[in-house]
GROMACS .gro file of C-alpha atoms in nm:
model
  319
    1MET     CA    1   3.878 -13.423   2.956
    2ASP     CA    2   3.881 -13.065   2.818
    3LEU     CA    3   4.023 -13.197   2.490
    4ILE     CA    4   3.749 -13.461   2.467
    5GLY     CA    5   3.487 -13.200   2.546
    6THR     CA    6   3.623 -12.971   2.276
    7LEU     CA    7   3.619 -13.251   2.019
    8LEU     CA    8   3.264 -13.352   2.113
    9TRP     CA    9   3.128 -12.995   2.118
   10PRO     CA   10   3.026 -12.975   1.748
   11ILE     CA   11   2.885 -13.330   1.760
   12LYS     CA   12   2.681 -13.246   2.070
   13TRP     CA   13   2.558 -12.926   1.904
   14VAL     CA   14   2.425 -13.119   1.602
   15ILE     CA   15   2.277 -13.393   1.822
   16GLU     CA   16   2.090 -13.138   2.032
   17LEU     CA   17   1.961 -12.964   1.722
   18ILE     CA   18   1.819 -13.287   1.574
   19LEU     CA   19   1.687 -13.409   1.909
   20VAL     CA   20   1.511 -13.082   1.990
   21ALA     CA   21   1.374 -13.055   1.634
   22PHE     CA   22   1.204 -13.394   1.664
   23HIS     CA   23   1.087 -13.310   2.017
   24SER     CA   24   0.924 -12.996   1.879
   25LEU     CA   25   0.765 -13.199   1.599
   26TRP     CA   26   0.607 -13.453   1.835
   27THR     CA   27   0.494 -13.173   2.065
   28PHE     CA   28   0.337 -12.997   1.768
   29VAL     CA   29   0.134 -13.307   1.676
   30GLY     CA   30  -0.009 -13.321   2.028
   31LEU     CA   31   0.222 -13.533   2.244
   32ASP     CA   32   0.305 -13.427   2.598
   33PRO     CA   33   0.642 -13.242   2.581
   34ASP     CA   34   0.748 -13.387   2.918
   35SER     CA   35   0.642 -13.744   2.841
   36GLY     CA   36   0.896 -14.023   2.812
   37ILE     CA   37   0.743 -14.148   2.486
   38THR     CA   38   0.796 -13.802   2.331
   39TRP     CA   39   1.167 -13.811   2.414
   40VAL     CA   40   1.197 -14.176   2.304
   41LEU     CA   41   1.044 -14.090   1.965
   42SER     CA   42   1.284 -13.797   1.942
   43ILE     CA   43   1.576 -14.035   1.997
   44VAL     CA   44   1.433 -14.266   1.728
   45GLY     CA   45   1.422 -13.969   1.489
   46LEU     CA   46   1.784 -13.893   1.575
   47VAL     CA   47   1.882 -14.252   1.487
   48ILE     CA   48   1.703 -14.233   1.152
   49VAL     CA   49   1.880 -13.909   1.055
   50VAL     CA   50   2.223 -14.034   1.165
   51ARG     CA   51   2.196 -14.375   1.002
   52ALA     CA   52   2.054 -14.231   0.680
   53ALA     CA   53   2.355 -13.998   0.664
   54LEU     CA   54   2.584 -14.302   0.699
   55ILE     CA   55   2.428 -14.494   0.406
   56PRO     CA   56   2.698 -14.380   0.155
   57ILE     CA   57   2.966 -14.505   0.395
   58PHE     CA   58   2.779 -14.833   0.432
   59VAL     CA   59   2.773 -14.874   0.054
   60ARG     CA   60   3.150 -14.819   0.044
   61GLN     CA   61   3.184 -15.078   0.318
   62ILE     CA   62   2.992 -15.335   0.112
   63LYS     CA   63   3.208 -15.269  -0.194
   64ASN     CA   64   3.525 -15.305   0.012
   65GLN     CA   65   3.399 -15.629   0.162
   66ARG     CA   66   3.345 -15.760  -0.192
   67ARG     CA   67   3.704 -15.675  -0.278
   68MET     CA   68   3.825 -15.838   0.043
   69LEU     CA   69   3.643 -16.156  -0.054
   70GLU     CA   70   3.804 -16.147  -0.397
   71VAL     CA   71   4.155 -16.123  -0.250
   72ALA     CA   72   4.090 -16.381   0.022
   73PRO     CA   73   4.238 -16.671  -0.186
   74GLN     CA   74   4.552 -16.464  -0.260
   75LEU     CA   75   4.580 -16.370   0.105
   76LYS     CA   76   4.558 -16.736   0.202
   77LYS     CA   77   4.840 -16.820  -0.043
   78ILE     CA   78   5.064 -16.564   0.127
   79GLN     CA   79   4.983 -16.708   0.467
   80ASP     CA   80   5.044 -17.063   0.348
   81LYS     CA   81   5.374 -16.950   0.198
   82TYR     CA   82   5.503 -16.842   0.539
   83LYS     CA   83   5.321 -17.101   0.745
   84GLY     CA   84   5.543 -17.234   1.023
   85LYS     CA   85   5.808 -16.965   0.971
   86LYS     CA   86   5.835 -16.763   1.288
   87ASP     CA   87   6.163 -16.578   1.231
   88GLN     CA   88   6.157 -16.200   1.207
   89PHE     CA   89   6.255 -16.191   0.839
   90SER     CA   90   5.961 -16.416   0.741
   91ARG     CA   91   5.715 -16.218   0.950
   92GLU     CA   92   5.829 -15.892   0.793
   93ALA     CA   93   5.815 -16.042   0.444
   94MET     CA   94   5.463 -16.175   0.506
   95SER     CA   95   5.348 -15.839   0.641
   96ARG     CA   96   5.505 -15.656   0.345
   97GLU     CA   97   5.345 -15.885   0.085
   98THR     CA   98   5.008 -15.857   0.260
   99MET     CA   99   5.022 -15.476   0.261
  100GLU     CA  100   5.128 -15.475  -0.106
  101LEU     CA  101   4.827 -15.696  -0.187
  102TYR     CA  102   4.593 -15.457  -0.003
  103LYS     CA  103   4.746 -15.159  -0.183
  104LYS     CA  104   4.730 -15.327  -0.524
  105THR     CA  105   4.365 -15.427  -0.488
  106GLY     CA  106   4.255 -15.111  -0.305
  107THR     CA  107   4.122 -15.303  -0.005
  108ASN     CA  108   4.125 -15.217   0.364
  109PRO     CA  109   4.053 -15.482   0.628
  110LEU     CA  110   3.945 -15.214   0.878
  111SER     CA  111   3.678 -15.059   0.656
  112SER     CA  112   3.413 -15.302   0.783
  113CYS     CA  113   3.440 -15.129   1.121
  114LEU     CA  114   3.413 -14.778   0.975
  115PRO     CA  115   3.036 -14.723   1.022
  116LEU     CA  116   3.064 -14.840   1.383
  117LEU     CA  117   3.368 -14.620   1.447
  118LEU     CA  118   3.192 -14.317   1.299
  119GLN     CA  119   2.894 -14.380   1.524
  120MET     CA  120   3.102 -14.393   1.842
  121PRO     CA  121   3.160 -14.013   1.864
  122ILE     CA  122   2.786 -13.966   1.808
  123PHE     CA  123   2.713 -14.222   2.078
  124PHE     CA  124   2.948 -14.056   2.326
  125GLY     CA  125   2.812 -13.714   2.231
  126LEU     CA  126   2.455 -13.834   2.301
  127PHE     CA  127   2.572 -13.991   2.628
  128SER     CA  128   2.729 -13.660   2.729
  129VAL     CA  129   2.416 -13.462   2.636
  130LEU     CA  130   2.182 -13.692   2.828
  131ASN     CA  131   2.423 -13.729   3.119
  132ASP     CA  132   2.463 -13.352   3.158
  133ALA     CA  133   2.085 -13.303   3.141
  134SER     CA  134   1.986 -13.579   3.382
  135VAL     CA  135   2.277 -13.610   3.627
  136HIS     CA  136   2.428 -13.263   3.640
  137ASP     CA  137   2.104 -13.078   3.556
  138LYS     CA  138   2.293 -12.872   3.296
  139PRO     CA  139   2.165 -12.731   2.967
  140GLY     CA  140   2.325 -12.835   2.643
  141VAL     CA  141   2.576 -12.652   2.428
  142GLY     CA  142   2.315 -12.547   2.173
  143ALA     CA  143   1.944 -12.608   2.126
  144LEU     CA  144   1.891 -12.804   2.449
  145SER     CA  145   1.787 -12.530   2.691
  146GLN     CA  146   1.768 -12.563   3.067
  147GLU     CA  147   1.391 -12.615   3.042
  148LEU     CA  148   1.432 -12.900   2.793
  149ALA     CA  149   1.714 -13.048   2.998
  150ASP     CA  150   1.486 -13.055   3.303
  151SER     CA  151   1.210 -13.209   3.089
  152PHE     CA  152   1.435 -13.492   2.978
  153ALA     CA  153   1.581 -13.541   3.326
  154HIS     CA  154   1.233 -13.610   3.465
  155ALA     CA  155   1.090 -13.797   3.163
  156VAL     CA  156   0.962 -14.147   3.245
  157PHE     CA  157   0.903 -14.437   3.005
  158LEU     CA  158   0.699 -14.732   3.137
  159GLY     CA  159   0.779 -14.621   3.490
  160ALA     CA  160   1.155 -14.598   3.428
  161PRO     CA  161   1.331 -14.259   3.413
  162LEU     CA  162   1.523 -14.220   3.087
  163SER     CA  163   1.818 -14.087   3.287
  164SER     CA  164   1.841 -14.394   3.513
  165THR     CA  165   2.068 -14.697   3.468
  166PHE     CA  166   2.040 -15.061   3.565
  167ILE     CA  167   2.339 -15.041   3.798
  168GLU     CA  168   2.194 -14.738   3.979
  169ALA     CA  169   1.868 -14.921   4.042
  170TRP     CA  170   2.064 -15.227   4.157
  171ASN     CA  171   2.265 -15.019   4.406
  172ASN     CA  172   1.940 -14.867   4.534
  173GLY     CA  173   1.805 -15.208   4.628
  174GLY     CA  174   1.619 -15.261   4.303
  175GLN     CA  175   1.438 -14.927   4.312
  176PRO     CA  176   1.274 -14.826   4.097
  177TRP     CA  177   1.206 -15.181   3.986
  178GLN     CA  178   1.071 -15.055   3.652
  179THR     CA  179   1.423 -14.936   3.563
  180MET     CA  180   1.565 -15.284   3.617
  181VAL     CA  181   1.291 -15.445   3.409
  182VAL     CA  182   1.310 -15.197   3.117
  183ALA     CA  183   1.691 -15.195   3.120
  184SER     CA  184   1.707 -15.576   3.133
  185VAL     CA  185   1.469 -15.613   2.839
  186MET     CA  186   1.663 -15.357   2.636
  187ILE     CA  187   1.998 -15.525   2.711
  188VAL     CA  188   1.856 -15.859   2.596
  189LEU     CA  189   1.717 -15.702   2.277
  190MET     CA  190   2.044 -15.519   2.210
  191THR     CA  191   2.244 -15.838   2.255
  192ALA     CA  192   2.006 -16.048   2.043
  193SER     CA  193   1.988 -15.793   1.758
  194GLN     CA  194   2.368 -15.766   1.745
  195PHE     CA  195   2.404 -16.147   1.744
  196ILE     CA  196   2.144 -16.191   1.467
  197THR     CA  197   2.314 -15.923   1.254
  198GLN     CA  198   2.652 -16.097   1.278
  199LEU     CA  199   2.492 -16.439   1.232
  200GLN     CA  200   2.333 -16.326   0.904
  201ILE     CA  201   2.680 -16.247   0.768
  202VAL     CA  202   2.852 -16.561   0.893
  203SER     CA  203   2.585 -16.815   0.803
  204LYS     CA  204   2.439 -16.677   0.479
  205ASN     CA  205   2.668 -16.423   0.316
  206MET     CA  206   3.009 -16.590   0.300
  207SER     CA  207   3.145 -16.801   0.016
  208PRO     CA  208   3.319 -17.136   0.082
  209GLU     CA  209   3.655 -16.971   0.003
  210THR     CA  210   3.594 -16.705   0.266
  211LYS     CA  211   3.493 -16.962   0.526
  212ALA     CA  212   3.832 -17.126   0.474
  213SER     CA  213   4.017 -16.796   0.527
  214PRO     CA  214   4.129 -16.614   0.845
  215MET     CA  215   3.856 -16.354   0.780
  216PHE     CA  216   3.595 -16.613   0.871
  217ARG     CA  217   3.764 -16.679   1.205
  218GLN     CA  218   3.757 -16.305   1.277
  219GLN     CA  219   3.385 -16.290   1.196
  220ARG     CA  220   3.322 -16.588   1.423
  221ILE     CA  221   3.498 -16.408   1.706
  222LEU     CA  222   3.291 -16.093   1.647
  223LEU     CA  223   2.977 -16.308   1.642
  224TYR     CA  224   3.018 -16.377   2.013
  225LEU     CA  225   3.234 -16.083   2.122
  226LEU     CA  226   3.014 -15.788   2.020
  227PRO     CA  227   2.697 -15.918   2.190
  228LEU     CA  228   2.898 -15.964   2.510
  229VAL     CA  229   3.013 -15.603   2.486
  230PHE     CA  230   2.650 -15.492   2.471
  231ALA     CA  231   2.553 -15.719   2.759
  232PHE     CA  232   2.823 -15.602   3.000
  233SER     CA  233   2.836 -15.233   2.907
  234GLY     CA  234   2.459 -15.185   2.886
  235VAL     CA  235   2.413 -15.196   3.264
  236ALA     CA  236   2.602 -14.866   3.301
  237PHE     CA  237   2.424 -14.668   3.028
  238PRO     CA  238   2.115 -14.452   3.084
  239ILE     CA  239   1.798 -14.593   2.934
  240GLY     CA  240   1.777 -14.298   2.695
  241VAL     CA  241   2.120 -14.383   2.553
  242MET     CA  242   2.027 -14.752   2.527
  243PHE     CA  243   1.725 -14.655   2.318
  244TYR     CA  244   1.960 -14.495   2.066
  245TRP     CA  245   2.181 -14.805   2.063
  246LEU     CA  246   1.887 -15.046   2.035
  247VAL     CA  247   1.714 -14.863   1.748
  248SER     CA  248   2.050 -14.832   1.571
  249ASN     CA  249   2.096 -15.209   1.606
  250PHE     CA  250   1.753 -15.271   1.453
  251TRP     CA  251   1.843 -15.040   1.164
  252THR     CA  252   2.167 -15.232   1.107
  253MET     CA  253   1.989 -15.566   1.121
  254GLY     CA  254   1.726 -15.457   0.867
  255GLN     CA  255   1.983 -15.293   0.642
  256GLN     CA  256   2.197 -15.606   0.648
  257PHE     CA  257   1.895 -15.822   0.564
  258VAL     CA  258   1.813 -15.610   0.258
  259VAL     CA  259   2.174 -15.615   0.136
  260ILE     CA  260   2.217 -15.991   0.184
  261ARG     CA  261   1.889 -16.060   0.008
  262ASN     CA  262   1.949 -15.832  -0.292
  263MET     CA  263   2.330 -15.801  -0.312
  264PRO     CA  264   2.466 -16.128  -0.172
  265THR     CA  265   2.827 -16.237  -0.186
  266PRO     CA  266   2.888 -16.453  -0.497
  267GLY     CA  267   2.899 -16.821  -0.409
  268SER     CA  268   2.732 -16.776  -0.070
  269GLU     CA  269   2.413 -16.942   0.051
  270ALA     CA  270   2.232 -16.608   0.013
  271ALA     CA  271   2.348 -16.584  -0.351
  272LYS     CA  272   2.217 -16.933  -0.427
  273ALA     CA  273   1.884 -16.849  -0.263
  274ARG     CA  274   1.858 -16.529  -0.471
  275GLU     CA  275   1.934 -16.720  -0.791
  276ALA     CA  276   1.665 -16.972  -0.704
  277ARG     CA  277   1.411 -16.694  -0.647
  278LEU     CA  278   1.496 -16.527  -0.977
  279ALA     CA  279   1.489 -16.860  -1.163
  280LYS     CA  280   1.146 -16.932  -1.019
  281LYS     CA  281   1.024 -16.599  -1.153
  282GLY     CA  282   1.178 -16.671  -1.493
  283LYS     CA  283   1.432 -16.390  -1.462
  284LEU     CA  284   1.735 -16.614  -1.429
  285VAL     CA  285   1.859 -16.924  -1.608
  286VAL     CA  286   2.076 -17.154  -1.399
  287ASP     CA  287   2.346 -17.339  -1.595
  288GLU     CA  288   2.395 -17.659  -1.397
  289LYS     CA  289   2.698 -17.768  -1.603
  290GLN     CA  290   2.893 -17.451  -1.532
  291ASP     CA  291   2.730 -17.390  -1.195
  292SER     CA  292   2.650 -17.035  -1.292
  293ALA     CA  293   2.348 -16.818  -1.345
  294VAL     CA  294   2.266 -16.592  -1.635
  295ALA     CA  295   2.006 -16.319  -1.627
  296VAL     CA  296   1.735 -16.346  -1.887
  297GLU     CA  297   1.683 -16.034  -2.092
  298GLU     CA  298   1.331 -15.942  -2.184
  299PRO     CA  299   1.273 -15.954  -2.561
  300LYS     CA  300   1.278 -15.617  -2.728
  301LYS     CA  301   0.951 -15.491  -2.856
  302THR     CA  302   0.942 -15.474  -3.236
  303GLN     CA  303   0.774 -15.188  -3.410
  304ARG     CA  304   0.437 -15.285  -3.554
  305GLN     CA  305   0.430 -15.266  -3.933
  306GLN     CA  306   0.147 -15.081  -4.098
  307PRO     CA  307  -0.063 -15.284  -4.351
  308VAL     CA  308  -0.003 -15.194  -4.715
  309SER     CA  309  -0.206 -15.254  -5.025
  310LYS     CA  310  -0.111 -15.521  -5.284
  311ALA     CA  311  -0.025 -15.254  -5.543
  312ARG     CA  312   0.205 -15.072  -5.304
  313ALA     CA  313   0.371 -15.392  -5.191
  314LYS     CA  314   0.432 -15.493  -5.556
  315LYS     CA  315   0.580 -15.150  -5.623
  316GLN     CA  316   0.813 -15.173  -5.319
  317SER     CA  317   0.930 -15.523  -5.414
  318GLY     CA  318   1.008 -15.396  -5.764
  319LYS     CA  319   1.231 -15.127  -5.619
   0.00000   0.00000   0.00000
């Protein structure tokens, strides 16, 4: 545990700094410093800063996903080549050829999980900060003083303490009942937002070739697995931590919507819908014979010629 605490120390220090900075901002504009809404808005500000910092990594993730889609047919050929061969030599050969393909194309099948993996230390750091403040009544490692820790520990949002959990209220005979209601609503929203985010990818942003590959089966598993993780783990998290998770899910859902709408996977349903929108606006010409789309370039503006007299024109033509 000491090792984990040491690793989380710098993350907790940054989290406290951002959290307290937003708390000071909302207090400055006139909100009650001990109110639950003030701390909730501070957590929302923390999410915005963290997710904005992860945008470059998200862009890299999108580019890697594009490359993974490009190599999906080659990957399927390798799998078909060794289909039905279960001996050790064949398995090693298949694994070696697969890794060579990844190395040659510069792809990484685990990169799609990178933003989530990078958020996990932040999530655990926030959990530790809020847990120390509310349960152990301890100040933070940096900007979160004892006074602020006490403020958060007693902050209430819609009748539910931000430090309380669904399972605690359940063990206390449903008291306070507001905790069970708020936590239940948040767990449902967390589960639904995660499901919609994955559904956007599976239903709209995958080409027919990808849907025939093992990658599609993995995405289908994640479509149902990740929401279940939120549903079962959410009952043990403080409401303050769930606010971070929920707002982060909404950010991911909106970010995914923008990417799918403006940078869809070629050949996917989203790409066809984008081509139709551009064609309707006259910015894209769809070639039905080749089943492709070509962007229409706007005609270049020609420089307006100045009028000349007949004598000058005759002189120029003579030259």
